[in-house]
Amino acid sequence: QVQLVESGGGLVQAGGSLRVFCAASGRTFSSYVMGWFRQAPGKEREFVAAITGSGRSTDYADSVKGRFTISRDNAKNTVYLQMNSLKPEDTAVYYCAAAYLLTTRVAQYRYWGQGTQVTVSS
């Protein structure tokens, strides 16, 4: 079992940058694919980015490609999401999640954090 805790959210102006973190418990962190999702008010949770256990493969939603970067440090049991050139439409609660395979599907992520709010002002 993995417990996930996000942090690093906040308020930023459009065009700015923010880095969110996800700290994981457990000794098997490196065996999980880690993903970031987001959910805006009144909208469904959507895939943002994912990274394999080794960190060698990543996947991104088209809406964030070239602006967001996912990375992980297995020694620290932490996954990061660096967000640059932020837009007001990036405003959402950001969740990290753990899965057994590289996928964009919400239902295939087994463990979830509680989320961290990211607000981008125009």
PDB file of C-alpha atoms in Angstrom:
ATOM      1  CA  GLN A   1       0.000   0.000   0.000  1.00  0.00           C
ATOM      2  CA  VAL A   2       1.132   3.550  -0.763  1.00  0.00           C
ATOM      3  CA  GLN A   3       0.095   6.748   0.973  1.00  0.00           C
ATOM      4  CA  LEU A   4       0.475   9.961  -1.017  1.00  0.00           C
ATOM      5  CA  VAL A   5       0.625  13.542   0.217  1.00  0.00           C
ATOM      6  CA  GLU A   6       0.712  16.490  -2.169  1.00  0.00           C
ATOM      7  CA  SER A   7       2.089  19.928  -1.397  1.00  0.00           C
ATOM      8  CA  GLY A   8       3.328  23.034  -3.131  1.00  0.00           C
ATOM      9  CA  GLY A   9       0.095  24.386  -4.535  1.00  0.00           C
ATOM     10  CA  GLY A  10      -0.809  28.033  -4.331  1.00  0.00           C
ATOM     11  CA  LEU A  11      -1.740  31.187  -6.188  1.00  0.00           C
ATOM     12  CA  VAL A  12       0.308  32.335  -9.162  1.00  0.00           C
ATOM     13  CA  GLN A  13      -0.183  34.852 -11.938  1.00  0.00           C
ATOM     14  CA  ALA A  14      -0.681  33.765 -15.526  1.00  0.00           C
ATOM     15  CA  GLY A  15       2.659  33.117 -17.178  1.00  0.00           C
ATOM     16  CA  GLY A  16       4.259  32.170 -13.900  1.00  0.00           C
ATOM     17  CA  SER A  17       5.623  28.889 -12.602  1.00  0.00           C
ATOM     18  CA  LEU A  18       4.840  26.560  -9.764  1.00  0.00           C
ATOM     19  CA  ARG A  19       6.179  23.206  -8.604  1.00  0.00           C
ATOM     20  CA  VAL A  20       3.998  20.719  -6.817  1.00  0.00           C
ATOM     21  CA  PHE A  21       5.285  17.756  -4.866  1.00  0.00           C
ATOM     22  CA  CYS A  22       3.966  14.357  -3.937  1.00  0.00           C
ATOM     23  CA  ALA A  23       5.578  12.475  -1.080  1.00  0.00           C
ATOM     24  CA  ALA A  24       4.939   8.741  -0.882  1.00  0.00           C
ATOM     25  CA  SER A  25       5.219   6.302   1.961  1.00  0.00           C
ATOM     26  CA  GLY A  26       6.307   2.697   1.583  1.00  0.00           C
ATOM     27  CA  ARG A  27       9.391   0.874   0.383  1.00  0.00           C
ATOM     28  CA  THR A  28       8.066  -0.022  -3.066  1.00  0.00           C
ATOM     29  CA  PHE A  29       7.698   3.505  -4.443  1.00  0.00           C
ATOM     30  CA  SER A  30       9.996   2.838  -7.390  1.00  0.00           C
ATOM     31  CA  SER A  31       7.777  -0.004  -8.582  1.00  0.00           C
ATOM     32  CA  TYR A  32       4.820   2.303  -9.217  1.00  0.00           C
ATOM     33  CA  VAL A  33       3.957   4.454 -12.152  1.00  0.00           C
ATOM     34  CA  MET A  34       3.150   7.877 -10.743  1.00  0.00           C
ATOM     35  CA  GLY A  35       0.637  10.208 -12.298  1.00  0.00           C
ATOM     36  CA  TRP A  36      -0.654  13.716 -11.839  1.00  0.00           C
ATOM     37  CA  PHE A  37      -4.308  14.529 -12.424  1.00  0.00           C
ATOM     38  CA  ARG A  38      -6.348  17.661 -11.939  1.00  0.00           C
ATOM     39  CA  GLN A  39      -9.957  18.529 -11.323  1.00  0.00           C
ATOM     40  CA  ALA A  40     -11.528  21.924 -11.814  1.00  0.00           C
ATOM     41  CA  PRO A  41     -14.889  22.837 -10.245  1.00  0.00           C
ATOM     42  CA  GLY A  42     -17.753  21.223 -12.133  1.00  0.00           C
ATOM     43  CA  LYS A  43     -15.422  19.191 -14.335  1.00  0.00           C
ATOM     44  CA  GLU A  44     -14.244  15.606 -14.389  1.00  0.00           C
ATOM     45  CA  ARG A  45     -10.827  14.631 -13.122  1.00  0.00           C
ATOM     46  CA  GLU A  46      -8.381  14.658 -16.013  1.00  0.00           C
ATOM     47  CA  PHE A  47      -4.969  13.233 -16.720  1.00  0.00           C
ATOM     48  CA  VAL A  48      -2.018  15.625 -16.681  1.00  0.00           C
ATOM     49  CA  ALA A  49       1.207  13.584 -16.710  1.00  0.00           C
ATOM     50  CA  ALA A  50       2.675  10.236 -15.724  1.00  0.00           C
ATOM     51  CA  ILE A  51       6.106   8.726 -15.233  1.00  0.00           C
ATOM     52  CA  THR A  52       7.296   5.151 -15.022  1.00  0.00           C
ATOM     53  CA  GLY A  53       9.009   3.733 -11.958  1.00  0.00           C
ATOM     54  CA  SER A  54      12.459   4.137 -13.456  1.00  0.00           C
ATOM     55  CA  GLY A  55      11.692   7.632 -14.675  1.00  0.00           C
ATOM     56  CA  ARG A  56      12.718   6.730 -18.216  1.00  0.00           C
ATOM     57  CA  SER A  57       9.263   7.093 -19.775  1.00  0.00           C
ATOM     58  CA  THR A  58       6.737   9.881 -19.400  1.00  0.00           C
ATOM     59  CA  ASP A  59       3.390  10.821 -20.876  1.00  0.00           C
ATOM     60  CA  TYR A  60       1.616  14.168 -20.968  1.00  0.00           C
ATOM     61  CA  ALA A  61      -1.787  15.518 -21.801  1.00  0.00           C
ATOM     62  CA  ASP A  62      -1.732  17.604 -24.968  1.00  0.00           C
ATOM     63  CA  SER A  63      -2.888  20.634 -23.005  1.00  0.00           C
ATOM     64  CA  VAL A  64       0.287  20.702 -20.901  1.00  0.00           C
ATOM     65  CA  LYS A  65       2.956  19.400 -23.299  1.00  0.00           C
ATOM     66  CA  GLY A  66       5.899  21.744 -23.472  1.00  0.00           C
ATOM     67  CA  ARG A  67       4.821  23.575 -20.309  1.00  0.00           C
ATOM     68  CA  PHE A  68       4.747  20.917 -17.577  1.00  0.00           C
ATOM     69  CA  THR A  69       7.457  18.437 -16.614  1.00  0.00           C
ATOM     70  CA  ILE A  70       6.996  15.382 -14.413  1.00  0.00           C
ATOM     71  CA  SER A  71       9.971  13.886 -12.594  1.00  0.00           C
ATOM     72  CA  ARG A  72      10.684  11.666  -9.634  1.00  0.00           C
ATOM     73  CA  ASP A  73      13.360  10.984  -7.063  1.00  0.00           C
ATOM     74  CA  ASN A  74      13.041   7.396  -5.893  1.00  0.00           C
ATOM     75  CA  ALA A  75      15.590   7.920  -3.135  1.00  0.00           C
ATOM     76  CA  LYS A  76      13.265  10.539  -1.650  1.00  0.00           C
ATOM     77  CA  ASN A  77      10.003   8.767  -2.511  1.00  0.00           C
ATOM     78  CA  THR A  78       8.863  11.950  -4.219  1.00  0.00           C
ATOM     79  CA  VAL A  79       7.335  12.855  -7.553  1.00  0.00           C
ATOM     80  CA  TYR A  80       7.306  16.400  -8.874  1.00  0.00           C
ATOM     81  CA  LEU A  81       5.305  18.394 -11.366  1.00  0.00           C
ATOM     82  CA  GLN A  82       7.026  21.519 -12.632  1.00  0.00           C
ATOM     83  CA  MET A  83       4.475  23.835 -14.204  1.00  0.00           C
ATOM     84  CA  ASN A  84       5.625  26.718 -16.387  1.00  0.00           C
ATOM     85  CA  SER A  85       3.765  29.264 -18.499  1.00  0.00           C
ATOM     86  CA  LEU A  86       0.696  28.728 -16.377  1.00  0.00           C
ATOM     87  CA  LYS A  87      -2.710  29.735 -17.699  1.00  0.00           C
ATOM     88  CA  PRO A  88      -5.948  30.489 -15.857  1.00  0.00           C
ATOM     89  CA  GLU A  89      -7.392  27.277 -17.311  1.00  0.00           C
ATOM     90  CA  ASP A  90      -4.745  25.323 -15.359  1.00  0.00           C
ATOM     91  CA  THR A  91      -6.595  26.260 -12.161  1.00  0.00           C
ATOM     92  CA  ALA A  92      -7.664  23.060 -10.415  1.00  0.00           C
ATOM     93  CA  VAL A  93      -6.988  20.732  -7.542  1.00  0.00           C
ATOM     94  CA  TYR A  94      -3.966  18.654  -8.502  1.00  0.00           C
ATOM     95  CA  TYR A  95      -3.785  15.046  -7.370  1.00  0.00           C
ATOM     96  CA  CYS A  96      -0.969  12.549  -7.525  1.00  0.00           C
ATOM     97  CA  ALA A  97      -1.735   8.883  -7.915  1.00  0.00           C
ATOM     98  CA  ALA A  98       0.007   5.520  -8.193  1.00  0.00           C
ATOM     99  CA  ALA A  99      -0.628   2.787 -10.725  1.00  0.00           C
ATOM    100  CA  TYR A 100       0.913  -0.456 -11.916  1.00  0.00           C
ATOM    101  CA  LEU A 101       1.176   0.568 -15.541  1.00  0.00           C
ATOM    102  CA  LEU A 102       1.674   3.715 -17.597  1.00  0.00           C
ATOM    103  CA  THR A 103      -1.844   4.880 -18.340  1.00  0.00           C
ATOM    104  CA  THR A 104      -3.918   8.027 -18.634  1.00  0.00           C
ATOM    105  CA  ARG A 105      -7.048   6.399 -17.216  1.00  0.00           C
ATOM    106  CA  VAL A 106      -8.236   7.540 -13.802  1.00  0.00           C
ATOM    107  CA  ALA A 107      -9.722   4.139 -12.997  1.00  0.00           C
ATOM    108  CA  GLN A 108      -6.370   2.399 -13.330  1.00  0.00           C
ATOM    109  CA  TYR A 109      -4.697   4.425 -10.607  1.00  0.00           C
ATOM    110  CA  ARG A 110      -5.015   2.577  -7.345  1.00  0.00           C
ATOM    111  CA  TYR A 111      -3.758   5.058  -4.763  1.00  0.00           C
ATOM    112  CA  TRP A 112      -4.540   8.762  -4.524  1.00  0.00           C
ATOM    113  CA  GLY A 113      -3.449  11.740  -2.514  1.00  0.00           C
ATOM    114  CA  GLN A 114      -5.777  14.349  -1.065  1.00  0.00           C
ATOM    115  CA  GLY A 115      -4.897  17.014  -3.624  1.00  0.00           C
ATOM    116  CA  THR A 116      -3.379  20.477  -3.604  1.00  0.00           C
ATOM    117  CA  GLN A 117      -5.029  23.609  -4.972  1.00  0.00           C
ATOM    118  CA  VAL A 118      -3.384  25.492  -7.825  1.00  0.00           C
ATOM    119  CA  THR A 119      -4.931  28.821  -8.772  1.00  0.00           C
ATOM    120  CA  VAL A 120      -3.738  30.853 -11.742  1.00  0.00           C
ATOM    121  CA  SER A 121      -4.935  34.441 -11.863  1.00  0.00           C
ATOM    122  CA  SER A 122      -5.307  36.338 -15.121  1.00  0.00           C
TER     123      SER A 122
END
